[in-house]
CSV table of C-alpha atoms in Angstrom, one decimal:
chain,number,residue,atom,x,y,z
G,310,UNK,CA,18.8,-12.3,-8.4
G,311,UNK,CA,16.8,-8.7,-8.9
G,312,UNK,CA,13.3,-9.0,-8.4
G,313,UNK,CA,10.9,-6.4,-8.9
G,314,UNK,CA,6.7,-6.1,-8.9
G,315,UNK,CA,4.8,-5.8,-11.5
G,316,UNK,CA,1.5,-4.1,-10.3
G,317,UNK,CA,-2.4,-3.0,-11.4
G,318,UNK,CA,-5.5,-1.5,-9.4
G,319,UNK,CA,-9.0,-1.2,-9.7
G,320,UNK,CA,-12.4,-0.9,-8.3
G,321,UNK,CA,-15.6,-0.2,-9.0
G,322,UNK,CA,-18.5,1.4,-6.8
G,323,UNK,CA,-20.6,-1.9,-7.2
G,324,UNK,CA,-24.5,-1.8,-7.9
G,325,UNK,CA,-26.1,-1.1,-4.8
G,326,UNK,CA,-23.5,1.2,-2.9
G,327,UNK,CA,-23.7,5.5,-4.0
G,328,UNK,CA,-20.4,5.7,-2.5
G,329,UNK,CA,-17.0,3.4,-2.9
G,330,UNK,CA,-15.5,3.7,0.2
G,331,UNK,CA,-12.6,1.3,-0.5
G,332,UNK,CA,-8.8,2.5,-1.3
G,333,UNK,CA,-6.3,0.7,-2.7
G,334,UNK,CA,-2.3,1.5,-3.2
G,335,UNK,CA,-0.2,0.2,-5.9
G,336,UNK,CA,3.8,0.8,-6.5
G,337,UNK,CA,6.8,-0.5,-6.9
G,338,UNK,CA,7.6,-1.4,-3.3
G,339,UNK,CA,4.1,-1.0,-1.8
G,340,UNK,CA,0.7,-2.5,-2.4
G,341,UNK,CA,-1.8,-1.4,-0.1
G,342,UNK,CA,-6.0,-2.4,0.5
G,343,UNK,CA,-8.3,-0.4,2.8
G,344,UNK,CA,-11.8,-0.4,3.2
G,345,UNK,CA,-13.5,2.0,5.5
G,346,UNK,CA,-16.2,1.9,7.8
G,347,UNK,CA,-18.4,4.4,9.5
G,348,UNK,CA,-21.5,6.9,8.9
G,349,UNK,CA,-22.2,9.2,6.3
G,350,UNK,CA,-18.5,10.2,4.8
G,351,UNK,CA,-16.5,8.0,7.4
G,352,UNK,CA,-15.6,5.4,5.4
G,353,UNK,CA,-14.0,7.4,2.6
G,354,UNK,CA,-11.8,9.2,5.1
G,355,UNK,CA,-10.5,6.9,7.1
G,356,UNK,CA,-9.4,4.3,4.5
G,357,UNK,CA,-7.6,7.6,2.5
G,358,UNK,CA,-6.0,8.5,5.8
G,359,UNK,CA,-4.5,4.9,5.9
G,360,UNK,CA,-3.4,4.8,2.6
G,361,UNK,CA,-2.0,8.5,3.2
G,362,UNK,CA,0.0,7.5,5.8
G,363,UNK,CA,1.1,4.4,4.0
G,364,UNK,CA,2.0,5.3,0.8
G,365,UNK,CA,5.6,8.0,1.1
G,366,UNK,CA,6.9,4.5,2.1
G,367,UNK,CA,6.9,3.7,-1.4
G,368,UNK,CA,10.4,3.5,-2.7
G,369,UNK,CA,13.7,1.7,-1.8
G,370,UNK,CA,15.6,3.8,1.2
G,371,UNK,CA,14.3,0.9,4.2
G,372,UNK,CA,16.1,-2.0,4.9
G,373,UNK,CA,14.5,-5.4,5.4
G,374,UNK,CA,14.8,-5.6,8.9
G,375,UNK,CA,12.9,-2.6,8.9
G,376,UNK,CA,9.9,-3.4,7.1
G,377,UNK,CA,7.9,-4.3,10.0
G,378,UNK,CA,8.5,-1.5,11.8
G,379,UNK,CA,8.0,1.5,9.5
G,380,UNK,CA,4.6,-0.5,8.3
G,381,UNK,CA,3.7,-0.3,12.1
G,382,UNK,CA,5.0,3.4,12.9
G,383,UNK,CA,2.5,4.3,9.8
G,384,UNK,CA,-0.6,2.4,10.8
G,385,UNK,CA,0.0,3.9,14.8
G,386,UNK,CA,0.2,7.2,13.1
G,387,UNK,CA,-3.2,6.7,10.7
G,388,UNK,CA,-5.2,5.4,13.9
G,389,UNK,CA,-4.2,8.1,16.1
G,390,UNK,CA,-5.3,10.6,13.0
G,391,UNK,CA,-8.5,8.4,12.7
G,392,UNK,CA,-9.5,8.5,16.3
G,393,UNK,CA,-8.9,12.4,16.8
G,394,UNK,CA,-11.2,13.4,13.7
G,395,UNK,CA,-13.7,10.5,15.3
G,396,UNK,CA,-13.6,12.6,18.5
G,397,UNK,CA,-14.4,15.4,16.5
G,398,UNK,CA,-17.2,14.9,15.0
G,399,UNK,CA,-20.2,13.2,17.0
G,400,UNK,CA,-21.8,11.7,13.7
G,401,UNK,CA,-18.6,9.8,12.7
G,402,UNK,CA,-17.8,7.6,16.5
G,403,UNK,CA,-16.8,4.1,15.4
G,404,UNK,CA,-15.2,6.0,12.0
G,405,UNK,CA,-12.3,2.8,10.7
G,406,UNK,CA,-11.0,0.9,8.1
G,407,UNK,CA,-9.1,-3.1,7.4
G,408,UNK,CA,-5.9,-2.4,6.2
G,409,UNK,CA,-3.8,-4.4,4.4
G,410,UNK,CA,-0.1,-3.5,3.1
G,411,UNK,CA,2.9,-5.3,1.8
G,412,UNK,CA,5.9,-3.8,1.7
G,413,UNK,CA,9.1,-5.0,-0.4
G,414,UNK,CA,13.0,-4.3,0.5
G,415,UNK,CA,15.2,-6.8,-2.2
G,416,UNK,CA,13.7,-10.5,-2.0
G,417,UNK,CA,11.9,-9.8,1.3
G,418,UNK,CA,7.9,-8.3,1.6
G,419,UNK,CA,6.7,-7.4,4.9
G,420,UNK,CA,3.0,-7.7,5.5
G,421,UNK,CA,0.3,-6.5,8.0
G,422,UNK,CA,-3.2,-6.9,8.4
G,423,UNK,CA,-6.2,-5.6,9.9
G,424,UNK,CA,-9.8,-6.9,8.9
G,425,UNK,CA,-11.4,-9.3,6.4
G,426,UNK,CA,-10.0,-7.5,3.4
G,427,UNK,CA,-7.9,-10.7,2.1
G,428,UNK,CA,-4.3,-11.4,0.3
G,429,UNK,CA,-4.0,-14.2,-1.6
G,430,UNK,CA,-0.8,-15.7,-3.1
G,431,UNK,CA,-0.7,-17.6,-6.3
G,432,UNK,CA,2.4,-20.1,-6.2
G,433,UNK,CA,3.3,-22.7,-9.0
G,434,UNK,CA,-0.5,-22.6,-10.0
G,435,UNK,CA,-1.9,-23.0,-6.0
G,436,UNK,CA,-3.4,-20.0,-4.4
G,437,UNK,CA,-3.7,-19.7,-0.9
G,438,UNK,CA,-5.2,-17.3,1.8
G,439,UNK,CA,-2.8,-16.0,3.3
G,440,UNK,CA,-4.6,-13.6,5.7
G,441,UNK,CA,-7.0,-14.8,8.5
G,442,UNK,CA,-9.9,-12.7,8.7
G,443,UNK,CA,-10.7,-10.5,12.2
G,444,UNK,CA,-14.8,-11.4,12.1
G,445,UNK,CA,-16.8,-12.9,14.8
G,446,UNK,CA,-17.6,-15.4,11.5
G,447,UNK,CA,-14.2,-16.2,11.5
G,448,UNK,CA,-14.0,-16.5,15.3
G,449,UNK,CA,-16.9,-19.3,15.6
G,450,UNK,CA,-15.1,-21.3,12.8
G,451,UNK,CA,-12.0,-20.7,15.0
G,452,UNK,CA,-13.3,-22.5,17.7
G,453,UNK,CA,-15.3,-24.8,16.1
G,454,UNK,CA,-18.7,-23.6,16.8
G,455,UNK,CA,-19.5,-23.3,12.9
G,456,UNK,CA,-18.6,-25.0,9.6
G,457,UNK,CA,-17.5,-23.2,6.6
G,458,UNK,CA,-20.8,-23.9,5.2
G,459,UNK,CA,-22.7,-22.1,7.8
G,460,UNK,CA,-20.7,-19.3,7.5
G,461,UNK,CA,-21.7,-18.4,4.4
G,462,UNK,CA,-25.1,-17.7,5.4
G,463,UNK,CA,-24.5,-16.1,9.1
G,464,UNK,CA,-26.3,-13.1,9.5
G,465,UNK,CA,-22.9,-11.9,11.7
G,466,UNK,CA,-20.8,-12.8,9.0
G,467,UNK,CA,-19.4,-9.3,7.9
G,468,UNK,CA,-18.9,-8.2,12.0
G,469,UNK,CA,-15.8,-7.1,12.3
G,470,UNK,CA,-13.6,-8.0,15.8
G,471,UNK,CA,-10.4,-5.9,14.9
G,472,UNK,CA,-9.9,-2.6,12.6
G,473,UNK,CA,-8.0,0.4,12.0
G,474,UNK,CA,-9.3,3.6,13.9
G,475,UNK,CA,-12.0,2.3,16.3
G,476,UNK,CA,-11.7,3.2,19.7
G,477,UNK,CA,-8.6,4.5,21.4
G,478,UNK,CA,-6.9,0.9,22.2
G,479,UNK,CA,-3.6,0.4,20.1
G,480,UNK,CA,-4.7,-1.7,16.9
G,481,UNK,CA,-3.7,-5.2,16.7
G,482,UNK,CA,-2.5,-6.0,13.6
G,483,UNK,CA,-1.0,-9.7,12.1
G,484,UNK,CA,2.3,-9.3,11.0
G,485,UNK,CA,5.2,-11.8,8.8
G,486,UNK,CA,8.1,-11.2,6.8
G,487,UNK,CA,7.5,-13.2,3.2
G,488,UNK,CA,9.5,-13.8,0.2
G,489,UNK,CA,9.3,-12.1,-2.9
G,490,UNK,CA,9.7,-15.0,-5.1
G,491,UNK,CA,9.8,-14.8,-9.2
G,492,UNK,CA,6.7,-16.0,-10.2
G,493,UNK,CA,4.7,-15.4,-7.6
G,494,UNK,CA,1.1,-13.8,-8.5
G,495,UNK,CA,-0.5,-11.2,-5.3
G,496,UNK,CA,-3.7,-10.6,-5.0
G,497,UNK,CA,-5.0,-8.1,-2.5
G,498,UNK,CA,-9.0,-7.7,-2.4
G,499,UNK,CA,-11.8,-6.5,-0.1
G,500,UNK,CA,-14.6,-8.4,0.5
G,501,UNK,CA,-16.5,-7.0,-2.7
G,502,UNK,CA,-14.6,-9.7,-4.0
G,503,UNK,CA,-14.3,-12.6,-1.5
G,504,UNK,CA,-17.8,-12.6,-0.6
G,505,UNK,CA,-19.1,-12.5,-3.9
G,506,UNK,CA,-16.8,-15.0,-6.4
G,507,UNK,CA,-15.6,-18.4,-4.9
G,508,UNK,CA,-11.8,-18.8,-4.3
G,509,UNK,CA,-11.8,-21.7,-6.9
G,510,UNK,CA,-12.6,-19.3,-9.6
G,511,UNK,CA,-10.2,-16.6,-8.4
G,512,UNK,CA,-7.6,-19.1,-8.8
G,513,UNK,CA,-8.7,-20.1,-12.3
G,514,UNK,CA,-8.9,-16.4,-13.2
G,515,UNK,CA,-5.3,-15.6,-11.8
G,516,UNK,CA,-4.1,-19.0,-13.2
G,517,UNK,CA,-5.5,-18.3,-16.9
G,518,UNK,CA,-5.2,-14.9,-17.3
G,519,UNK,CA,-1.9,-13.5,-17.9
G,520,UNK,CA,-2.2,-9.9,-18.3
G,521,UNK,CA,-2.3,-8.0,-15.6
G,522,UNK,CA,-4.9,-5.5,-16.5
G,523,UNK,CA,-7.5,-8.1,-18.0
G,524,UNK,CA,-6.8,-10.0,-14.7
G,525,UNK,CA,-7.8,-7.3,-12.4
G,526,UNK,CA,-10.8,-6.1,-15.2
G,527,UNK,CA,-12.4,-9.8,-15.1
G,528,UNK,CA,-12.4,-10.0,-11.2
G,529,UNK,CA,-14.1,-6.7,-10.8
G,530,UNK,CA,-16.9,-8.1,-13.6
G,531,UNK,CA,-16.9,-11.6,-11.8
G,532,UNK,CA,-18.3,-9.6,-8.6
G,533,UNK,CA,-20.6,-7.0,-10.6
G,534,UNK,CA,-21.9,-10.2,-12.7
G,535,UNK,CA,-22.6,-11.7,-9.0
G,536,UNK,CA,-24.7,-9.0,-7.9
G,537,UNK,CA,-22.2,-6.1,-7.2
G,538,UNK,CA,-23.8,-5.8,-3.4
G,539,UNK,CA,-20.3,-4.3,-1.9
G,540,UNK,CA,-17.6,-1.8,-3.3
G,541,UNK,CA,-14.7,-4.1,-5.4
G,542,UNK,CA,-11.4,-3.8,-5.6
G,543,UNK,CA,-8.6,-5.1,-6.3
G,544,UNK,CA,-4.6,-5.3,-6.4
G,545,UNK,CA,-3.0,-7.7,-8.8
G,546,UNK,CA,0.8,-7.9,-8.7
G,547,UNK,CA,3.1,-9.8,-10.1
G,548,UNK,CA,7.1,-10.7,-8.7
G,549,UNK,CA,9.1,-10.4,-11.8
G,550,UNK,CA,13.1,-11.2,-12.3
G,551,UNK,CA,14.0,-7.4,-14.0
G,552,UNK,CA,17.7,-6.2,-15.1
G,553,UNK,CA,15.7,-2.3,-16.2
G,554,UNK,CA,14.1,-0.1,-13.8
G,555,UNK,CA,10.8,-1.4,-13.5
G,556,UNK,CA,7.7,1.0,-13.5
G,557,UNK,CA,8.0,3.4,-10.8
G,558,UNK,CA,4.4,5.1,-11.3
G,559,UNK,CA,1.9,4.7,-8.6
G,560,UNK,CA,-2.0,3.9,-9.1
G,561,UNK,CA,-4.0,5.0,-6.3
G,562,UNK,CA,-8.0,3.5,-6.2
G,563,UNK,CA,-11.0,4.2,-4.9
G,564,UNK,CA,-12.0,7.0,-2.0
G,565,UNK,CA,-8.1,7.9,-1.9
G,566,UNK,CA,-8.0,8.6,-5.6
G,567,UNK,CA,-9.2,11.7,-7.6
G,568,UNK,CA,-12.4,9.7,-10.0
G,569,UNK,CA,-13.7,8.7,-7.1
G,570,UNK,CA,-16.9,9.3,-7.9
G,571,UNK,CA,-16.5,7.6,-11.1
G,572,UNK,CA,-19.9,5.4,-11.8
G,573,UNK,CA,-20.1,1.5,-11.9
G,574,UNK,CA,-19.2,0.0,-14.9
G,575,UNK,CA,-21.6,-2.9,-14.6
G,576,UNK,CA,-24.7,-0.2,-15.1
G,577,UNK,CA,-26.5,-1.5,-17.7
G,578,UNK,CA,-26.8,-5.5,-16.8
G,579,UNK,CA,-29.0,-7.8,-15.4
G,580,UNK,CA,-27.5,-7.7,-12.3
G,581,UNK,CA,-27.7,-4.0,-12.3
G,582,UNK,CA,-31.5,-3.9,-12.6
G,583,UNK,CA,-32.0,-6.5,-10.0
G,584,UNK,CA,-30.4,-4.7,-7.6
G,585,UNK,CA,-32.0,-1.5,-8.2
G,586,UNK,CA,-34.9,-3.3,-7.8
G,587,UNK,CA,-33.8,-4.7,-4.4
G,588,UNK,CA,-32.3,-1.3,-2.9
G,589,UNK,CA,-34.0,0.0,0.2
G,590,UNK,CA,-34.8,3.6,-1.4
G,591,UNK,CA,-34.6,6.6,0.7
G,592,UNK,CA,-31.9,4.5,3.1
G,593,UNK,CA,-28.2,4.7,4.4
G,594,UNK,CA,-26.1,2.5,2.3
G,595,UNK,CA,-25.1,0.9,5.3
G,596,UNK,CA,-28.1,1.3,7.2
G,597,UNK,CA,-28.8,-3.0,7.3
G,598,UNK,CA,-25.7,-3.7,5.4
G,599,UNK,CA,-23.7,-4.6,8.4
G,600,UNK,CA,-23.6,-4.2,12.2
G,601,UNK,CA,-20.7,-1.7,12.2
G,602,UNK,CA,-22.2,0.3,9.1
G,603,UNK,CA,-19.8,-0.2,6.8
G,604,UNK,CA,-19.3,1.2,3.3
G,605,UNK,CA,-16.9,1.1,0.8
G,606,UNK,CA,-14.8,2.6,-2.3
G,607,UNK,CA,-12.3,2.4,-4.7
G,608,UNK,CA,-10.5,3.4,-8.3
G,609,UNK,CA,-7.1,5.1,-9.1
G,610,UNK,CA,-4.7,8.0,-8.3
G,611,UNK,CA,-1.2,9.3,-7.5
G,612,UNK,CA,0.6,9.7,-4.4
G,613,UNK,CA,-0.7,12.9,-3.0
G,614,UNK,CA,-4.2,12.9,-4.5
G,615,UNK,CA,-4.9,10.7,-1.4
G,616,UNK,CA,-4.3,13.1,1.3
G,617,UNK,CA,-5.9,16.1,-0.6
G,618,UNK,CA,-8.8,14.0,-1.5
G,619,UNK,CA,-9.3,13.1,2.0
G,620,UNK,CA,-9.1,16.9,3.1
G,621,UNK,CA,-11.9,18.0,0.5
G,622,UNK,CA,-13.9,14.6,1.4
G,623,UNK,CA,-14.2,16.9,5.0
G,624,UNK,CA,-10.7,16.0,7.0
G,625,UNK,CA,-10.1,20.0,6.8
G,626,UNK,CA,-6.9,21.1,7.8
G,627,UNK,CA,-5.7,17.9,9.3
G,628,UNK,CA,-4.9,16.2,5.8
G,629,UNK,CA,-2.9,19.2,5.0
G,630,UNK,CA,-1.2,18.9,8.6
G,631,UNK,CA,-0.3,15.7,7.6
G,632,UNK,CA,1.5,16.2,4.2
G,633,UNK,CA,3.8,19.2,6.4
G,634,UNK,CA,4.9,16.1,8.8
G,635,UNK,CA,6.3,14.2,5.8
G,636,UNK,CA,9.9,15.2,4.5
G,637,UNK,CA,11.6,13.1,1.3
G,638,UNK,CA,14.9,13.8,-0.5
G,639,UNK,CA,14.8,15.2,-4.1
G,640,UNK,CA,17.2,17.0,-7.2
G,641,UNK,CA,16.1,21.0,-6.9
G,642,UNK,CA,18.6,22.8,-9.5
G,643,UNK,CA,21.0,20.2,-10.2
G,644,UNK,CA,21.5,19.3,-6.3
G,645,UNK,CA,20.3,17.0,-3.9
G,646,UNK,CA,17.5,19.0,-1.6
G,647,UNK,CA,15.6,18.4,1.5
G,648,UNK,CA,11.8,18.6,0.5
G,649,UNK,CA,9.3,19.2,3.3
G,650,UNK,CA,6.0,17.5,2.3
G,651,UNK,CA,4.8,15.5,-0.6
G,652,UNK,CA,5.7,15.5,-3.9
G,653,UNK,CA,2.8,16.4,-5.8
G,654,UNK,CA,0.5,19.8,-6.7
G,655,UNK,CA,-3.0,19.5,-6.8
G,656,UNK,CA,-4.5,22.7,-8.8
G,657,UNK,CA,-3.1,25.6,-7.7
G,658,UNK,CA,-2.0,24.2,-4.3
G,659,UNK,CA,1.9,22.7,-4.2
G,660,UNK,CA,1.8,20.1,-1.3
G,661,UNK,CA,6.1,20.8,-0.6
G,662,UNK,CA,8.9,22.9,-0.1
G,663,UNK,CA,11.8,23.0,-0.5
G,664,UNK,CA,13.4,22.4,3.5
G,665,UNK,CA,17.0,22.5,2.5
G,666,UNK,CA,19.5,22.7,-0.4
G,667,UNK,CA,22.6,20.8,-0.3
G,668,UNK,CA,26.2,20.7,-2.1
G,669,UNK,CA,25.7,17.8,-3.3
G,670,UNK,CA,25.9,17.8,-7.1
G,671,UNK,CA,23.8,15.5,-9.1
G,672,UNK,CA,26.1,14.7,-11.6
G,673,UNK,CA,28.7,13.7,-8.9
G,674,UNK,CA,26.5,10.6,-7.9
G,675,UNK,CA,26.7,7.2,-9.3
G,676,UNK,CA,24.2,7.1,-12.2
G,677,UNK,CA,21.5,4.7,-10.3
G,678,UNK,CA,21.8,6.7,-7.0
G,679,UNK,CA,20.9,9.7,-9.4
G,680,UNK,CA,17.9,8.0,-11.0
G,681,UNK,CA,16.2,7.6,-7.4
G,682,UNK,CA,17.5,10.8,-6.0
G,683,UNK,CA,15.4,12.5,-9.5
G,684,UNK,CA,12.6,9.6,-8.7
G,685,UNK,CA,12.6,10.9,-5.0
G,686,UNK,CA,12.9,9.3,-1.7
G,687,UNK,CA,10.1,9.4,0.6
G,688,UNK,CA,10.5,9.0,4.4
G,689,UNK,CA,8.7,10.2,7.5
G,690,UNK,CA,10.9,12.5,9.3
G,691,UNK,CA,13.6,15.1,9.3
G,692,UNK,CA,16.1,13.2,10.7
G,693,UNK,CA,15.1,10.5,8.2
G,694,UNK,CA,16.5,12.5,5.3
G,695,UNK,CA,19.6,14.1,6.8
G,696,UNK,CA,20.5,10.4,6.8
G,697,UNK,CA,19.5,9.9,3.6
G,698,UNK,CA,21.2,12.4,2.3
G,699,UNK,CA,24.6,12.4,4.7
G,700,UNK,CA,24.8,8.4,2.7
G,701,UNK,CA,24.7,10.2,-0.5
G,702,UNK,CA,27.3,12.6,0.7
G,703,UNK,CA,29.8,9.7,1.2
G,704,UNK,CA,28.8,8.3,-2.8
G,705,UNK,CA,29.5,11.7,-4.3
G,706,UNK,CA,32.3,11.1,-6.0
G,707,UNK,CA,33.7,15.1,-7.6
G,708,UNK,CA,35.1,15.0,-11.1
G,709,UNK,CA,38.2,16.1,-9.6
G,710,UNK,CA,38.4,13.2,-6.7
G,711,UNK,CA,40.3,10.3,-9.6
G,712,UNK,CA,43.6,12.8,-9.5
G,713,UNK,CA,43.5,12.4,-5.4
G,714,UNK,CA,42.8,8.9,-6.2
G,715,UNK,CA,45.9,8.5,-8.2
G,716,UNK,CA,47.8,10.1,-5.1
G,717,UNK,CA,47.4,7.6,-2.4
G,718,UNK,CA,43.4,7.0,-2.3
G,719,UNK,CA,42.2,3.4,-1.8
G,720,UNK,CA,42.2,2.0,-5.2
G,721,UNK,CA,39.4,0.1,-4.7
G,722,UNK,CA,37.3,3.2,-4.4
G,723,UNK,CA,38.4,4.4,-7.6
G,724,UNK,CA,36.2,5.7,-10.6
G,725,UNK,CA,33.4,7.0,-8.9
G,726,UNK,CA,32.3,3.8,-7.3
G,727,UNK,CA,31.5,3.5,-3.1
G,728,UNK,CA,32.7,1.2,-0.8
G,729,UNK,CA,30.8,-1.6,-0.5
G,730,UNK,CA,29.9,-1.1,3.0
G,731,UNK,CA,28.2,2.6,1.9
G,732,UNK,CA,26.4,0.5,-0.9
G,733,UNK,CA,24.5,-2.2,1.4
G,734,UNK,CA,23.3,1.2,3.8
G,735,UNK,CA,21.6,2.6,0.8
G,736,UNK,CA,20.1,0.2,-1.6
G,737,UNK,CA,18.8,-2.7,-0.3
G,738,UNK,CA,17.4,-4.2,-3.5
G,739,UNK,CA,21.4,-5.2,-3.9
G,740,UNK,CA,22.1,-7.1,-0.3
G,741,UNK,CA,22.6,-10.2,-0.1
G,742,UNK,CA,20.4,-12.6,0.5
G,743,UNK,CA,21.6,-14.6,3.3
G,744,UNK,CA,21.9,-11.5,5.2
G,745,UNK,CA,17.9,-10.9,4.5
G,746,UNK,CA,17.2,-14.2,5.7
G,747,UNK,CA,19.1,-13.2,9.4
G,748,UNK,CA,16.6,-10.6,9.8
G,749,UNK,CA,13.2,-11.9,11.8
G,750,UNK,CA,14.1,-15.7,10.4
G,751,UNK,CA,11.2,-16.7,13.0
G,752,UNK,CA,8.3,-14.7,11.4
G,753,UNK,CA,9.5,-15.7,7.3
G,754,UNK,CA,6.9,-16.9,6.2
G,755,UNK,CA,4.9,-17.7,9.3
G,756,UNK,CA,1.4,-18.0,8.8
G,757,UNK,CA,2.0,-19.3,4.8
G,758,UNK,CA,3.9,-19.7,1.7
């Protein structure tokens, strides 16, 4: 069985909050929810530097047993970032962000987790919390020091124990390997959400509402209708059975996209007044928000909009840096290329280059290894794509190659199609399952369904 994810983002500023500080990620192999912390403009860089350094994992080049680790190389690479530009600058020290990100090779999603932003997984009409938030809260319920009940009203209730970016200690993140079942129902949220609509009506609103779009529209207005204290967003995604190639275009939200700055849509309600009428004027958002001064974001994009975004929000030349450490394989005048960078151009500014040109002719790839090789594939390194593109050397298959073929070639290998050992090293959506469920058996599914 093929499975795919169906996918939608949004967010909205909220009613008290001048700045959404939230960023969420949605593709077809990656869903991503960060929302940053820190003073003035910290919050909006550090949760687009996470989703930066997240999202040119998008696509289908990684193999299952690899999930976890390319989701860890990417956060180690978006704290280091975070805590150089906090050394930087004096005014943005305790500069961070929760992350979470799910990442999907075939049948298999790997997940990991930083924070109280929270996933939640819909199954056969039961939703359940997958995530455990990292709050002192959380902590004193833990160990049996306070009731849910009393959580609800603890003045430490949004303190934060573990995040991405603050301090120089490695981050400590929860990580499982989960299964991408048909008919599952994702929902990834920050706490704009959470802490503002009960968990029984999220369920009833994922339950009952079938379209992905007026899902994720009516959870945002559920929160603004509630008082819109926090930044909202959301990912909704569904996991589909699909023959077609399913919708390959990102939507990138909040500080990581380009409307950030896109006004509340809950503006002219009741709930709107009240809490201009409730506002500390003349104040930090997060001046007695919460101990760690958080603020938040969110709304929608495309890949490299997040990076540039975060270099105009103030992260200078170190976004830029960042794009020029990224390589992905792409078609440049009928062949397969080497790009250096990100595929996108923002204005006048083209965020790649072209590294290296190869032999390789489109047209002598297998028509679906041609459709991602025109789609692009993302990875993180050099070496990365010279294996990526030394596997597509061994699928070209030269109009000339069936008369060799008819002279002692392996008949097997005939009419352009690869040995079935080259096939399982390049598109994992087509292993087989039993050999997914060898990798990491003991974390499938560890902390939930």
């Amino acid at each position: 069985m093929t499975v795919s994810l169906r996918y939608v983002a949004r967010s909205d500023v909220g009613l008290v909050r001048d700045v959404n500080q939230d960023s969420g990620y949605a593709g077809p192999d990656l869903l991503v929810l960060a929302d940053g912390m820190g003073g003035a403009a910290g919050g909006d860089i550090a949760s687009s530097v996470a989703v930066a350094h997240l999202a040119p994992l998008d696509g289908e080049s990684h193999r299952s047993e690899d999930l976890l680790d390319r989701l860890r190389t990417a956060l180690g690479n978006a704290h280091r970032d975070l805590v150089a530009y906090s050394a930087e600058q004096a005014d943005l020290q305790g500069l961070g962000t929760t992350v979470i990100a799910l990442l999907r090779s075939g049948t298999r999603l790997g997940m990991v987790h930083i924070g109280d932003s929270r996933a939640y997984l819909l199954r056969d009409e039961h939703l359940t919390q997958v995530t455990t938030d990292h709050t002192y809260v959380q902590h004193l319920i833990d160990t049996g020091e306070l009731t849910e009940a009393e959580a609800e009203a603890h003045p430490q209730r949004s303190a934060l124990l573990r995040v991405l970016g603050d301090g120089e200690a490695a981050p400590v993140v929860d990580e499982s390997i989960r299964e991408a079942r048909a008919g599952d129902r994702w929902l990834l949220c920050s706490d704009g959400l959470s802490g503002m609509v009960s968990a029984e009506t999220i369920e009833r609103i994922l339950i009952e509402t079938a379209d992905l779009d007026a899902c994720a529209d009516e959870l945002v207005n559920l929160a603004l209708r509630a008082g819109g204290s926090d930044n909202i967003t959301v990912v909704v995604a569904d996991v589909v059975e699909t023959k077609d190639l399913p919708d390959t275009s990102p939507q990138v939200v909040g500080a990581a996209a380009t409307d950030r700055a896109r006004p509340t849509r809950g503006g002219g309600g009741a709930s709107s007044r009240a809490a201009a009428l409730t506002r500390p004027v003349g104040t930090d958002d997060d001046a007695t928000a919460r101990p760690v001064r958080r603020r938040r974001r969110v709304l929608t994009w495309a890949i490299a909009a997040v990076v540039v975004l975060g270099l105009l929000a103030g992260l200078g030349t170190l976004g830029y840096r960042w794009t020029q450490t990224q390589y992905y394989v792409g078609a440049n005048n009928h062949h397969v290329a080497i790009y250096q960078g990100i595929p996108q151009r923002i204005g006048p500014l083209q965020l790649s280059s072209v590294h290296e040109n190869t032999e390789i002719a489109l047209a002598d790839l297998p028509g679906f290894v041609r459709n991602r090789v025109e789609r692009t594939m993302a990875t993180n390194s050099l070496p990365a794509a010279e294996a990526i593109v030394a596997d597509l050397r061994t699928q070209a298959r030269p109009a000339d190659s069936d008369e060799d073929d008819e002279d002692g070639a392996d008949p097997g290998n005939g009419n352009g199609e690869t040995d079935p050992g080259d096939e399982g090293s390049s598109d994992d959506t087509t292993e087989d399952p039993e050999d997914d469920e060898d990798a990491a058996p003991e974390q499938l599914d560890a902390s939930g369904p």
